[in-house]
């Protein structure tokens, strides 16, 4: 396979894997973040603190835990997930969930009291006021998603531990960069790095554009 | 007829007692102003009256109905509040003003008409499609006011609606408050720490300090016989104390502690406190010959930029605060240490 | 208003679920939907993988067989650990001591020596410890002496890799206790791969033990200026073997594919590919084919060196570990 096609394939796989991980994390992380941001219940502070702390979890540590979990002789070995793209998707989703949750929670916490009071005094019920808070939080929530994607696409530990950097199957940009660096193919490493950065910038720019679209659509 | 009655209302946040046993009535159709220093409980009081917050103890009666869990949402809709810190939804002006009407399921056509009318009242004609983020602070607060008045509620709660705004917006908001009270007979509860506003807008005024009612009564009475307590916390600048001696004409002349003499138009003898509004002082580079009785030479000691306005601290034996427009400030070429003259009329001196 | 809000969120959730499920099954699904080709996971060492040799082998092998080969590369220690945990079907490593344990403990069978080359001691061209031209034990002694004088330094992989294992055995051949040396000031442990360790040695003007493949790559690309000072001596021989994961130990392992791959590596095609790799780029081979050498004893001295270093009880693979494949050793 030509180097160019292989690079394109790796880039596409990277976007797919990290994009799927981001969506998965958003799927459970945003609702969780919303609940933590809006509701006040016993143990809430502990949960919020837990997710804040977990944002600092090194990817390689999580990768090791997941490797032991997915390994043939691990508890989930029967799923045969190890060294598949799905394993990276799941691993990255777990890795970035704290970011999705914490960013969502804090954006809602920042907006909550003021907008909730405002909606309330303008005649909103409890539910309607919560909806207003969510509408106002949309920018922060999208930021949470973008930040999660950035972490997912930039991480190495999970991809290498549960993906194994298998050529043509689980090789993604970060694992390729690490590999090409140890192989002393620094030029290729730099090229891959530039591709990674271009993807990150493009995705973040589109999220920014999406933000105003979504906002005006929500208010329609 | 009482619009709102509070009976022994108290509010506690943790160990902090924000309100202590407040009992009062707000009458239908009046402008009731609440003044007090920061942290005195004004905002909490308004939030409880507006049904945004529940009191820790005590009873709130709204138009004859005691507020409880069941009727809260219904009664809350009969009043609305404009907050001190302008909170706007991040969308268009139209989207903001229409919000409460949509909740009340008004037909679209009527929503449109009401929004246009409301914008006319706050003098923001044609602003419908503007994004709230692009507006100035004063414009934003006027949108917030329009958003409240468009609902035509029985009561309007205003929490320091003019704090830190440009003079044009302040006057629009003050006019609107008067208009809405007179034309629509809306009951207005106004929290402020601008005593002139309380004096000119409010039929009755209540002074709240440390969560307790310190004084309550007709505004005229409160402000003609103001307590030093009142002057202490209201945002009064240029407040001085000194010994007043009556002149033969019957007007007092007050000698401040450092010997500076200020002439006043009204007042009594003995130890008094006086103040002069910063905007009543004329600032000039040369001595002005005029009918004004008080002229002092001084030097600029500090400059505070307030956007279209500039506040200057001028050392003229005592430190005076003077408010002028940015344009005058620039045209006069003023700077720190510039030598200036302060001129004000005896009738601008308020003796407490 | 309220209904619309819920509708919006419902739509968002549905789209999210769809996209994530479709997205993941697309990537994962490529496997299950065309399962005709079987999958062989080879756990190998970085020093072999990083040379790029295995990519070339993979291409040729996959053309000839309906097997997809995937390589996971790590230090020999962890590469063997992966296989022990059931996560690889075959190991391709260079550490006889580890290999023997792997066989004895029942994890692997059918060990086949595939290739050899030599480790080298590389160092700064000025050679302050003056080891060039000496024999190995003397060279190591001089490095220790100069190191203790504070004149030179040594960088070790320190990562339990094959190279690291080899280094430890060299110190003991020279009469030193590695456990003592590692506490001395001049002895550094990088804990990193060969390439990074070379870069550190270059930066610190230190000596290190290098596998020739990685060294040549870095040297040719101008990343390090270290010179080879000691090489091609018997104690420095480096032998690469393939071992299939025992199907009795791990029935999930793709044993047939593993045997196929071992046979391919030992075949004339595989051996030729191996012998040619690197000739164009570096002007010399990185690896030498071992199969014919050992079978026909074409060079008795070399055969002896390999037997001394990498044979178990005089055999490439003792018969109890040959499974049902004695043909591999004929």
XYZ file of C-alpha atoms in Angstrom, chain A residues 5-6 14 23 30 48 56 69 71 75 84 89 91 106 112 127 147 167 191 199 220:
21
model
C -3.236 5.911 0.997
C -2.151 4.464 4.287
C -8.744 8.342 13.639
C -20.535 10.774 20.516
C -24.281 15.271 28.629
C -18.918 16.186 40.704
C -6.602 14.128 35.219
C -10.229 -5.989 31.404
C -7.433 -9.248 27.618
C -13.061 -10.593 32.817
C -10.200 -3.816 17.669
C -13.769 3.725 20.863
C -11.666 3.224 25.939
C -19.949 23.625 35.193
C -28.311 28.052 36.197
C -39.445 22.231 33.766
C -12.890 19.476 24.290
C -1.415 -1.734 10.954
C 3.516 15.166 8.656
C -8.265 17.832 11.955
C -37.018 29.546 16.709
